[in-house]
Amino acid sequence: MLEQARRILKDVFGYDSFRGRQGDIIERVAGGGDALVLMPTGGGKSLCFQVPGLLRDGLAVVVSPLIALMDDQVATLDELGVSVAALNSTVSAADQRILAERIQRGEIKMLYLAPERLVQPRMLAFLQGLQIALFAIDEAHCVSQWGHDFRPEYLQLGQLAELFPDVPRIALTATADMRTREEIVTRLHLQNAERFLSSFDRPNIFYRIVPKEKPRQQLLAFLADRRSDAGIVYCLSRKKVDEVAAYLSAEGFPALPYHAGLPNETRAMHQKRFLNEEGLIMVATIAFGMGIDKPNVRFVAHLDLPKSLEAYYQETGRAGRDGLPADAWMAYGLQDVLMLKQMLQNSEGDERHKRVEQHKLDAMLALCEETRCRRQSLLAYFDEDLPNPCGHCDNCVDGVQTWDATEPARQALSAIYRTGQRYGVGHLVDVLLGKDTEKVRNFGHQHLAVFGVGKNRAEGEWRSLFRQLVARGLADVDLEGYGGLRLSDTCRPLLRGEVTLELRRDLKPQTTSKSSSSGGSPASQLVRPEEREQWEALRALRRKLAEEHAVPPYVIFPDSTLLEMLRSQPGSMSEMAQVSGVGARKLERYGEAFLEVLGGRAEAPRVVADIRHELISLASAGMTPAQIANQLQCTEKNVYSLLAEAIGKQQLSLEQALDLPEDLLTEIQDAFLDGEGELPPVAGIAGQFASRVPEGVLYCVRAALQSEFEI
């Protein structure tokens, strides 16, 4: 059976061998057994049910929680020649009837369903009349009531064990601690399932966590070497998402906002653009998450602290699914802790639930203040031991400086106590530094014994110390009072002199570009300078084919496959067939076209088409012509020329291309329309606007008017 599975793997998916425990899982499920699979994001979970689904007779039913996730996998399988369909709320009643008939005729091999659709009595009765190959329950952690992705409908999936006793079931997830695993087993009745626990490690991701001081400038410094890379920036609030997206766009990085407060159509459009276009940054709340299967996301950045290590692992795991180098970067500060604690205090749920959530937040804080290898700490949370430091995180690469903070910590705790355990960090630092502020004088704090005892330390050092005291549980936030700091019971041994305290010494925050800053490898560095032209030509061809087939570019080939083509330089169809990710169907469809590019026989205009496409994306994202010229490394004159062409072809509106004051736009339009008959050439009116707008603006306005006349 495993030999048949390997043939499917090569012929359909284009891969030569299984990774990790994929082969064992496929053998178990194809043989009719149940399985619980924990595998990291990007580890190849989908193949674990897709291959046995193709091997076994009957219809393979896949339970998936999000339409976006279904659509993505359906598009990918369709490109591979698999007869696949999705049934969800976007499918009309008429199309549902047609699909049901096709399923009954055996024309569909794999069906994707939302959990709420599957558990409807009519659907269950319909499936009981068919031969079912297997049930795959993807994102199985959604069954956990303790998790942040809980979906009540998943609780009803346990009935599949009773209704289809002879059909194998496979539950899969990338994030589940021991507690969640047991919940999955219990609620889905998988007591007889074999457990396949793969390593949670994502060795291609470089982890960096920095103290938050000037977060936007710090983010820009991180992004400086990542122009044209796709990435996600997570923020806690909708307002911050909108502000950061606008800020990045103004700084020359095409960015789109995504949060639950946007209209459904806007969210859907932004998600589609992110999946289909190269180099876009999605600024989002956690509303943008599960189902993002774009393999070439090169970075995930957090401007706010996630609520738990499960959330952090899952969100950072959206980077580098193609196995190529990627970055997980986060800026974190004390304000994040205060905000999350406040949210937890105000959340619904009993005290037991809040204690669990507090424990998860404490684990997240511990990772931020960790002095040893980040990866060892992260994996230990998921009950996995990494024997040696990874060498691929900030703590390993930069080293961690620690210092004896025993005495300063006692001074800080004393300041909290002597001021009445009701003030925030700003005032406490002022007291320790001996600052003569109105607030200090109003409360008479200049007379305290701790006033001015910390003058020998910088303000930033004190802020760092308070942050670490809270993170370590030595001080806490008084959420029921004024929101100031108060002492915790755990600080008593330190105050009594029974223990000492070692803390991290924060490195100076970086707010300017520095290539070596990440320790990771930006996508722009994946390709050597001498390979750049051919790499861009391969990407341009991929984009052209993706547009023709109405699928995201990575569905044609992921970056990892293009990179292997670039390095191995296949010269024939048989050599192209050996490239990982090139299956029989894709070889037949696209092999010759990519061989032409590799052999230098492809037309140059494809690269120009690539530039045009990127220009339209950048303009649609709100970038100015000057910013676009900087991004594409060409002149503003060329940008205006291409903008005018795109407007003329109605690929772009004038409003998207230019941000002109309404009265000035009206004046320019009137100047073109003053004469009789055809529009005058730009040269005929350029003199009127010579010192007011670039000449390229006139070409864009003329193109817009011309296209209106042609309609």
XYZ file of C-alpha atoms in Angstrom:
711
model
C 0.000 0.000 0.000
C 2.853 2.396 0.799
C 4.249 1.816 -2.687
C 0.919 2.906 -4.199
C 0.956 5.934 -1.912
C 4.444 6.901 -3.150
C 3.240 6.672 -6.749
C 0.342 9.039 -5.975
C 2.762 11.344 -4.145
C 4.996 11.600 -7.223
C 2.428 11.483 -10.021
C -0.140 13.832 -8.462
C 1.828 16.050 -6.080
C 5.274 15.909 -7.663
C 7.229 14.880 -4.543
C 9.732 12.001 -4.408
C 9.425 10.986 -0.764
C 7.347 11.457 2.352
C 8.527 13.777 5.116
C 8.777 12.805 8.769
C 5.916 10.501 9.760
C 3.712 11.177 6.713
C 4.275 7.653 5.387
C 3.258 6.000 8.689
C 0.144 8.182 9.005
C -0.959 7.484 5.430
C -0.435 3.739 5.910
C -2.535 3.781 9.102
C -5.471 5.702 7.589
C -5.357 3.998 4.178
C -5.529 0.682 6.071
C -8.744 1.796 7.796
C -7.379 2.971 11.165
C -8.089 6.231 13.027
C -5.314 8.757 13.618
C -4.652 11.896 15.660
C -1.985 13.981 13.927
C -0.066 16.848 15.498
C 2.216 18.381 12.924
C 3.648 21.902 12.704
C 2.222 24.428 10.280
C 3.891 23.841 6.931
C 4.765 20.273 7.906
C 2.556 18.675 5.241
C -0.630 17.817 7.178
C -2.852 17.978 4.082
C -1.039 15.129 2.349
C -1.784 12.915 5.363
C -5.473 12.788 4.390
C -5.312 13.678 0.680
C -3.116 10.696 -0.269
C -5.184 8.053 1.601
C -8.314 9.810 0.318
C -7.118 9.130 -3.233
C -5.979 5.596 -2.360
C -9.217 4.363 -0.768
C -12.465 3.701 -2.622
C -15.293 6.180 -2.129
C -15.673 9.848 -1.241
C -13.122 11.474 1.080
C -14.891 14.046 3.299
C -12.772 16.855 4.736
C -14.127 19.022 7.576
C -12.640 22.507 7.370
C -13.637 25.530 9.509
C -13.109 28.343 7.006
C -14.296 29.017 3.468
C -10.935 30.600 2.601
C -9.131 27.419 3.644
C -11.512 25.262 1.607
C -11.213 27.433 -1.487
C -7.434 27.367 -1.281
C -7.156 23.584 -1.025
C -9.828 23.016 -3.660
C -7.968 25.301 -6.100
C -4.685 23.512 -5.376
C -6.151 20.014 -5.854
C -8.050 21.074 -8.969
C -4.767 22.255 -10.522
C -3.336 18.818 -9.741
C -6.178 17.112 -11.621
C -8.081 15.813 -8.565
C -11.893 15.830 -8.823
C -12.644 17.984 -5.790
C -15.448 20.275 -4.607
C -16.443 22.406 -1.619
C -19.925 22.748 -0.195
C -20.436 25.900 1.850
C -22.653 28.973 2.129
C -21.242 30.484 -1.091
C -22.692 27.653 -3.211
C -26.183 28.379 -4.592
C -29.090 25.964 -4.087
C -29.066 25.059 -7.800
C -25.319 24.338 -7.748
C -25.766 22.279 -4.576
C -28.252 20.027 -6.380
C -25.867 19.597 -9.323
C -22.997 18.819 -6.942
C -25.111 16.228 -5.075
C -25.868 14.474 -8.362
C -22.173 14.455 -9.318
C -21.266 12.996 -5.925
C -23.893 10.248 -6.313
C -22.477 9.396 -9.754
C -19.025 9.035 -8.207
C -17.564 11.987 -10.123
C -16.204 13.736 -7.011
C -13.319 12.162 -5.107
C -12.857 14.727 -2.335
C -15.487 16.955 -0.691
C -14.714 19.869 1.651
C -17.436 20.775 4.169
C -17.844 23.227 7.022
C -18.570 21.459 10.367
C -22.004 23.100 10.726
C -22.940 21.806 7.249
C -21.716 18.266 7.922
C -23.698 17.768 11.153
C -27.050 18.684 9.592
C -29.308 15.590 9.627
C -29.973 15.837 5.863
C -26.255 15.899 5.076
C -25.494 12.988 7.404
C -28.335 10.962 5.851
C -27.033 11.818 2.361
C -23.510 10.646 3.250
C -24.847 7.425 4.834
C -26.149 6.480 1.397
C -22.638 6.718 -0.112
C -19.363 4.852 0.139
C -17.142 7.058 2.309
C -13.361 6.665 2.041
C -12.499 8.637 5.173
C -13.356 11.636 7.337
C -10.579 14.176 7.839
C -11.160 16.730 10.615
C -8.767 19.593 9.967
C -7.891 22.227 12.622
C -9.111 19.753 15.243
C -8.045 22.055 18.119
C -11.260 24.010 17.347
C -12.989 21.402 19.520
C -11.279 22.750 22.642
C -13.374 25.082 24.766
C -10.139 26.389 26.300
C -8.683 27.412 22.960
C -8.887 30.742 21.158
C -10.273 29.077 17.999
C -13.154 27.221 19.684
C -16.010 26.322 17.306
C -19.122 24.833 19.018
C -20.028 22.856 15.870
C -16.865 20.753 16.303
C -18.363 19.275 19.494
C -20.987 17.496 17.359
C -18.412 15.727 15.193
C -18.099 12.939 17.745
C -21.270 11.372 16.296
C -19.326 10.359 13.150
C -17.857 7.475 15.190
C -21.348 6.042 15.780
C -22.920 6.817 12.394
C -19.921 5.614 10.336
C -18.236 2.966 12.529
C -16.237 1.422 9.664
C -14.948 4.678 8.164
C -11.466 5.791 9.292
C -11.196 9.254 10.826
C -8.113 11.430 10.982
C -8.007 14.559 13.172
C -5.234 17.060 12.463
C -3.901 20.179 14.157
C -0.720 22.224 14.379
C -1.318 23.607 17.873
C -2.364 21.494 20.823
C -0.778 21.123 24.228
C -1.370 17.941 26.226
C -4.665 19.204 27.678
C -6.071 20.037 24.223
C -4.956 16.669 22.795
C -6.938 14.832 25.465
C -9.947 17.039 24.772
C -9.752 16.206 21.039
C -9.606 12.476 21.798
C -12.536 12.615 24.237
C -14.885 14.859 22.262
C -14.234 13.255 18.854
C -14.305 9.684 20.270
C -10.801 8.916 19.042
C -9.806 6.645 21.932
C -8.632 3.973 19.445
C -6.753 6.432 17.259
C -3.018 6.029 16.867
C -1.263 9.260 17.870
C 1.354 10.778 15.610
C 3.114 13.611 17.401
C 5.642 15.274 15.105
C 8.146 17.820 16.298
C 6.667 21.290 16.767
C 9.945 22.812 15.643
C 9.980 25.110 12.614
C 13.758 25.343 12.068
C 13.431 27.740 9.117
C 11.851 30.472 11.285
C 14.152 32.924 13.056
C 12.615 34.208 16.317
C 13.346 37.713 17.625
C 11.608 39.574 20.475
C 12.621 43.168 21.215
C 11.664 45.658 23.953
C 9.047 48.060 22.615
C 10.137 51.708 22.633
C 9.362 53.307 19.271
C 7.419 50.410 17.747
C 6.651 51.912 14.345
C 10.246 52.948 13.718
C 11.408 49.551 15.021
C 9.018 47.841 12.589
C 10.300 49.970 9.695
C 13.889 49.028 10.559
C 12.890 45.359 10.486
C 11.082 45.766 7.141
C 13.892 47.746 5.481
C 15.558 44.584 4.111
C 12.233 42.979 3.250
C 10.830 45.149 0.479
C 8.715 43.109 -1.947
C 8.338 40.296 0.650
C 4.869 39.157 1.708
C 4.211 39.362 5.432
C 1.668 39.756 8.221
C 1.745 42.372 10.989
C -0.499 41.552 13.948
C -1.990 44.260 16.213
C -4.381 43.925 19.131
C -6.968 46.603 18.207
C -8.860 47.485 15.041
C -7.888 51.150 15.381
C -4.201 50.266 15.532
C -4.552 48.000 12.478
C -5.955 50.885 10.416
C -3.287 53.297 11.642
C -0.344 50.940 11.042
C -1.593 49.955 7.559
C -1.859 53.646 6.605
C 1.567 54.370 8.130
C 3.293 51.539 6.222
C 1.652 52.556 2.927
C 2.846 56.138 3.460
C 6.354 54.800 4.088
C 6.400 52.930 0.788
C 5.298 49.455 1.923
C 2.030 48.321 0.271
C -0.146 47.326 3.235
C -3.813 46.397 3.671
C -5.882 46.387 6.889
C -7.909 43.358 7.997
C -10.185 43.167 11.050
C -13.746 42.210 11.997
C -14.906 45.840 11.854
C -14.427 46.082 8.091
C -17.289 45.202 5.706
C -17.304 41.541 4.664
C -16.647 42.471 1.023
C -13.600 44.555 1.983
C -12.170 41.772 4.138
C -12.717 39.219 1.379
C -11.123 41.498 -1.218
C -8.082 42.207 0.968
C -7.596 38.524 1.722
C -7.875 37.638 -1.963
C -5.344 40.327 -2.879
C -2.939 39.094 -0.204
C -3.145 35.531 -1.514
C -2.908 36.507 -5.185
C -0.396 39.350 -5.242
C 3.303 39.392 -4.475
C 4.863 41.574 -1.810
C 1.747 42.747 0.060
C 1.714 43.210 3.838
C -1.470 42.375 5.716
C -1.898 44.366 8.934
C -4.448 42.476 10.976
C -6.043 41.466 14.227
C -6.295 37.751 14.962
C -9.479 37.821 12.814
C -6.982 37.152 9.990
C -5.595 33.754 10.699
C -6.704 30.218 10.250
C -6.925 29.277 6.604
C -4.063 31.481 5.420
C -2.225 28.867 3.415
C 0.052 31.216 1.428
C 3.384 29.367 1.553
C 5.718 32.301 0.798
C 4.842 34.569 3.723
C 8.380 35.637 4.607
C 7.692 37.263 7.962
C 5.147 37.598 10.746
C 5.549 40.648 12.996
C 3.718 41.315 16.251
C 3.297 44.903 17.428
C 1.339 43.670 20.446
C 1.751 40.688 22.719
C -0.313 37.569 21.841
C -2.513 36.174 24.621
C -0.799 32.784 24.773
C 2.044 30.691 23.419
C -0.502 28.685 21.412
C -1.585 31.901 19.665
C 2.033 33.021 19.172
C 3.063 29.648 17.743
C 0.070 29.489 15.427
C 0.440 33.082 14.189
C 4.211 32.925 13.663
C 3.676 29.556 11.973
C 2.041 31.337 9.031
C 5.534 32.370 7.939
C 7.739 30.148 5.797
C 5.349 27.311 5.062
C 7.437 26.604 1.946
C 10.385 25.654 4.148
C 12.468 28.643 3.037
C 13.907 31.109 5.591
C 11.338 33.294 7.379
C 11.202 35.641 10.364
C 9.029 35.916 13.480
C 9.601 39.386 14.980
C 7.850 40.931 17.967
C 8.061 44.208 19.892
C 6.711 43.879 23.432
C 6.376 46.244 26.372
C 4.776 46.579 29.783
C 1.729 48.329 28.332
C 0.917 45.123 26.413
C 0.870 43.207 29.686
C -1.392 45.756 31.365
C -3.807 45.732 28.422
C -4.044 41.930 28.237
C -4.509 41.607 32.001
C -7.294 44.215 31.834
C -8.958 42.324 28.951
C -8.700 39.085 30.905
C -10.209 40.694 34.001
C -13.163 42.032 31.976
C -13.730 38.854 29.951
C -16.651 36.508 30.399
C -16.081 33.158 32.012
C -15.693 31.683 35.479
C -12.658 32.036 37.729
C -11.279 28.664 36.644
C -11.264 29.768 33.006
C -9.561 33.046 33.938
C -6.884 31.179 35.895
C -6.126 29.036 32.837
C -5.905 32.136 30.649
C -3.650 33.857 33.223
C -1.362 30.808 33.204
C -1.144 31.016 29.413
C -0.322 34.732 29.531
C 2.385 34.068 32.135
C 3.959 31.483 29.818
C 3.926 34.032 26.981
C 5.652 36.602 29.221
C 8.240 34.041 30.261
C 9.192 33.511 26.602
C 9.608 37.269 26.120
C 11.974 37.565 29.096
C 13.733 34.239 28.429
C 17.531 34.323 28.783
C 18.165 30.938 27.161
C 17.346 29.724 23.638
C 13.838 30.905 22.617
C 13.184 27.743 20.623
C 14.038 25.467 23.561
C 11.595 27.420 25.739
C 8.819 27.464 23.115
C 9.067 23.728 22.404
C 9.218 22.867 26.111
C 5.774 24.443 26.488
C 4.487 21.859 23.995
C 6.164 19.051 25.972
C 9.042 18.708 23.515
C 12.694 18.630 24.490
C 15.283 20.310 22.257
C 18.594 19.036 23.661
C 20.816 21.856 22.388
C 20.281 25.593 21.765
C 18.951 26.163 18.224
C 21.493 28.751 17.031
C 18.644 30.393 15.091
C 17.002 32.875 17.451
C 18.049 36.258 18.835
C 19.205 34.850 22.174
C 21.454 32.308 20.469
C 22.831 34.681 17.826
C 23.265 37.842 19.905
C 23.849 36.274 23.282
C 21.968 37.496 26.354
C 23.534 39.825 28.871
C 22.222 39.481 32.406
C 22.912 41.574 35.473
C 22.471 41.367 39.203
C 19.265 43.364 39.678
C 18.756 42.390 43.319
C 19.238 45.816 44.911
C 17.540 47.925 42.172
C 14.609 45.483 42.233
C 14.226 45.981 46.000
C 14.291 49.759 45.445
C 11.607 49.456 42.734
C 9.405 47.222 44.905
C 9.899 49.598 47.819
C 8.799 52.518 45.592
C 5.606 50.614 44.740
C 4.901 49.956 48.428
C 5.782 53.391 49.824
C 3.693 55.272 47.251
C 0.617 53.249 48.231
C 0.536 50.529 45.516
C -1.617 52.626 43.210
C 0.666 54.313 40.649
C 1.826 53.381 37.182
C 5.408 52.901 36.011
C 5.844 56.490 34.763
C 5.290 58.041 38.202
C 7.295 55.341 40.009
C 10.283 55.982 37.735
C 9.968 59.746 38.356
C 10.117 59.082 42.115
C 13.181 56.835 41.819
C 14.940 59.367 39.580
C 14.095 62.195 41.972
C 12.200 64.247 39.378
C 10.499 67.435 40.562
C 7.110 66.961 38.868
C 3.744 68.408 39.800
C 2.389 64.947 40.550
C 5.351 64.153 42.840
C 4.844 67.421 44.749
C 1.028 67.036 44.956
C 1.367 63.693 46.742
C 4.427 64.670 48.787
C 6.471 61.831 47.321
C 9.633 63.979 47.359
C 9.776 63.240 51.110
C 9.874 59.444 50.690
C 13.074 57.535 51.475
C 13.101 56.100 47.936
C 12.926 59.537 46.279
C 15.994 59.937 44.065
C 17.685 56.648 45.085
C 17.803 55.567 41.444
C 19.506 58.611 39.926
C 22.484 56.525 38.867
C 20.370 54.554 36.377
C 18.743 55.682 33.116
C 14.973 55.950 32.810
C 14.952 53.143 30.217
C 16.717 50.799 32.664
C 14.062 51.395 35.318
C 11.241 50.853 32.821
C 12.860 47.592 31.708
C 13.213 46.516 35.341
C 9.544 47.192 36.154
C 8.491 45.298 33.019
C 10.531 42.276 34.062
C 9.255 42.421 37.649
C 5.672 42.182 36.337
C 6.610 39.445 33.836
C 8.197 37.402 36.627
C 5.182 37.855 38.898
C 7.070 39.858 41.547
C 4.728 42.815 40.953
C 1.223 42.841 39.555
C -1.374 45.250 38.197
C -4.187 46.404 40.460
C -7.045 45.933 38.001
C -9.742 46.581 40.613
C -8.228 49.880 41.781
C -6.385 52.500 39.763
C -4.526 50.178 37.391
C -1.227 50.913 39.170
C 1.395 48.396 40.278
C 1.143 46.491 43.535
C 3.338 43.928 45.258
C 2.812 40.193 44.785
C 3.254 37.654 47.582
C 6.132 36.116 45.619
C 8.299 39.227 46.112
C 8.667 38.739 49.888
C 11.813 36.519 49.784
C 13.505 39.129 47.590
C 12.565 42.006 49.878
C 13.763 40.041 52.934
C 17.140 39.441 51.290
C 16.671 35.656 51.080
C 17.174 35.439 47.282
C 18.976 37.333 44.532
C 17.618 38.343 41.138
C 19.260 38.125 37.702
C 17.508 39.984 34.855
C 18.030 40.503 31.116
C 19.890 43.604 30.059
C 17.887 45.069 27.163
C 19.832 45.857 24.027
C 19.397 49.335 22.583
C 16.278 49.202 20.359
C 17.004 49.412 16.662
C 15.093 52.048 14.733
C 17.263 52.241 11.622
C 17.936 49.711 8.898
C 20.761 47.270 9.451
C 21.047 44.219 7.210
C 22.293 41.866 9.868
C 19.594 42.830 12.329
C 17.312 39.894 11.939
C 19.734 37.034 12.015
C 17.234 35.498 9.627
C 17.413 35.668 5.855
C 14.974 37.974 4.047
C 13.469 36.532 0.866
C 15.330 39.181 -1.103
C 18.530 37.376 -0.061
C 17.319 33.934 -1.171
C 18.345 34.712 -4.742
C 21.868 35.735 -5.696
C 22.301 38.985 -7.702
C 23.327 37.101 -10.847
C 20.129 34.991 -10.609
C 17.788 37.939 -10.065
C 16.764 38.512 -13.705
C 15.873 34.865 -14.355
C 14.136 34.603 -10.972
C 11.912 37.583 -11.810
C 11.192 36.087 -15.242
C 10.069 32.806 -13.608
C 7.851 34.730 -11.178
C 6.405 36.804 -14.012
C 5.473 33.665 -15.956
C 3.948 32.141 -12.824
C 1.827 35.270 -12.281
C 0.654 35.279 -15.910
C -0.418 31.622 -15.668
C -2.082 32.245 -12.291
C -4.165 35.055 -13.791
C -5.163 32.854 -16.741
C -6.253 30.040 -14.404
C -7.752 32.384 -11.754
C -5.703 30.902 -8.891
C -3.066 32.360 -6.541
C 0.490 32.184 -7.972
C 1.661 29.626 -5.382
C -0.984 27.190 -6.636
C 0.892 27.082 -9.966
C 4.250 26.532 -8.183
C 5.462 27.652 -4.734
C 8.659 29.689 -4.398
C 10.533 26.588 -3.222
C 9.805 24.851 -6.549
C 10.811 27.929 -8.579
C 14.013 28.171 -6.563
C 14.839 24.531 -7.288
C 14.215 25.160 -11.006
C 16.533 28.148 -10.838
C 19.318 26.179 -9.131
C 18.994 22.861 -10.990
C 18.399 24.455 -14.441
C 16.474 21.528 -16.024
C 16.954 21.449 -19.800
C 14.293 18.891 -20.775
C 10.838 17.731 -19.739
C 12.294 14.607 -18.080
C 14.675 16.765 -16.024
C 11.832 19.157 -15.170
C 9.838 16.154 -13.857
C 12.559 15.592 -11.253
C 12.010 19.043 -9.693
C 10.212 18.752 -6.338
C 6.617 19.958 -6.684
C 6.304 19.255 -10.425
C 3.745 16.465 -10.763
C 2.483 14.875 -13.974
C -0.430 17.293 -14.474
C 1.671 20.417 -13.881
C 4.502 19.087 -16.014
C 2.074 18.646 -18.896
C 0.455 22.057 -18.390
C 3.420 24.271 -17.573
C 6.661 22.383 -18.151
C 7.485 23.748 -21.607
C 6.709 27.367 -20.657
C 9.087 27.298 -17.686
C 11.764 25.508 -19.729
C 11.554 28.386 -22.228
C 12.267 30.923 -19.491
C 15.136 28.849 -18.093
C 16.575 28.434 -21.578
C 16.326 32.163 -22.279
C 13.806 31.584 -25.063
C 10.873 33.373 -23.355
C 9.686 36.782 -24.438
C 11.041 39.744 -22.475
C 7.617 41.458 -22.267
C 6.619 39.016 -19.541
C 8.958 40.793 -17.155
C 7.493 44.151 -18.215
C 4.050 42.678 -17.584
C 5.245 41.740 -14.112
C 6.253 45.374 -13.431
C 2.877 46.618 -14.731
C 1.047 44.200 -12.459
C 3.069 45.262 -9.416
C 2.523 48.938 -10.243
C -1.257 48.442 -10.343
C -1.104 46.633 -6.979
C 0.959 49.387 -5.388
C -1.299 52.152 -6.716
C -4.401 50.261 -5.537
C -2.818 49.996 -2.084
C -2.678 53.797 -1.915
C 0.991 54.460 -2.722
C 1.967 57.721 -4.452
C 3.825 57.761 -7.808
C 7.007 58.824 -5.975
C 6.709 55.895 -3.558
C 5.993 53.487 -6.426
C 9.062 54.748 -8.316
C 11.151 54.097 -5.207
C 9.674 50.611 -4.770
C 10.141 49.600 -8.420
C 13.504 51.372 -8.684
C 12.559 53.369 -11.789
C 11.881 57.016 -12.643
C 8.677 58.843 -11.740
C 8.256 59.608 -15.441
C 8.090 55.872 -16.202
C 5.625 55.375 -13.357
C 3.282 58.079 -14.701
C 3.544 56.544 -18.188
C 2.543 53.094 -16.889
C -0.214 54.587 -14.710
C -1.673 56.388 -17.731
C -1.577 53.132 -19.711
C -3.344 51.231 -16.898
C -6.004 53.968 -16.604
C -6.553 53.887 -20.355
C -7.092 50.112 -20.208
C -9.431 50.600 -17.209
C -7.206 48.432 -15.020
C -6.979 51.323 -12.580
C -9.190 54.304 -11.770
C -7.884 57.858 -11.778
C -8.724 58.104 -8.060
C -6.573 55.042 -7.311
C -3.656 56.370 -9.355
C -3.632 60.001 -8.183
C -4.665 61.870 -5.066
C -5.524 65.292 -6.535
C -7.554 68.074 -4.895
C -11.006 68.074 -6.478
C -10.810 71.692 -7.683
C -7.432 71.088 -9.353
C -8.697 67.914 -11.046
C -11.766 69.793 -12.341
C -9.524 72.563 -13.694
C -7.331 70.067 -15.582
C -10.354 68.221 -16.979
C -11.914 71.530 -18.126
C -8.670 72.459 -19.879
C -8.821 69.220 -21.915
C -12.550 69.622 -22.646
C -12.492 73.319 -23.685
C -11.957 72.581 -27.367
C -14.297 70.948 -29.870
C -13.938 67.366 -31.058
C -10.963 65.273 -29.934
C -9.016 65.882 -26.735
C -5.952 68.075 -27.282
C -2.494 66.553 -26.736
C -0.866 67.075 -23.326
C 1.611 69.514 -24.872
C -1.312 71.788 -25.784
C -2.251 72.474 -22.129
C 0.993 71.680 -20.280
C 1.943 75.357 -20.042
C -1.080 76.145 -17.860
C 0.015 73.669 -15.174
C 3.820 73.692 -15.559
C 4.662 74.666 -11.984
C 1.673 73.020 -10.333
C 1.699 69.322 -11.244
C 4.135 66.903 -12.924
C 3.400 66.471 -16.625
C 2.661 62.784 -15.946
C -0.467 63.817 -14.037
C -1.842 65.381 -17.236
C -1.249 62.159 -19.179
C -3.194 60.218 -16.500
C -6.149 62.640 -16.557
C -6.203 62.592 -20.371
C -6.169 58.760 -20.373
C -9.155 58.723 -17.980
C -11.136 61.147 -20.166
C -10.230 59.214 -23.312
C -11.474 55.934 -21.820
C -14.781 57.635 -20.863
C -15.286 58.838 -24.445
C -14.618 55.346 -25.817
C -17.350 53.906 -23.583
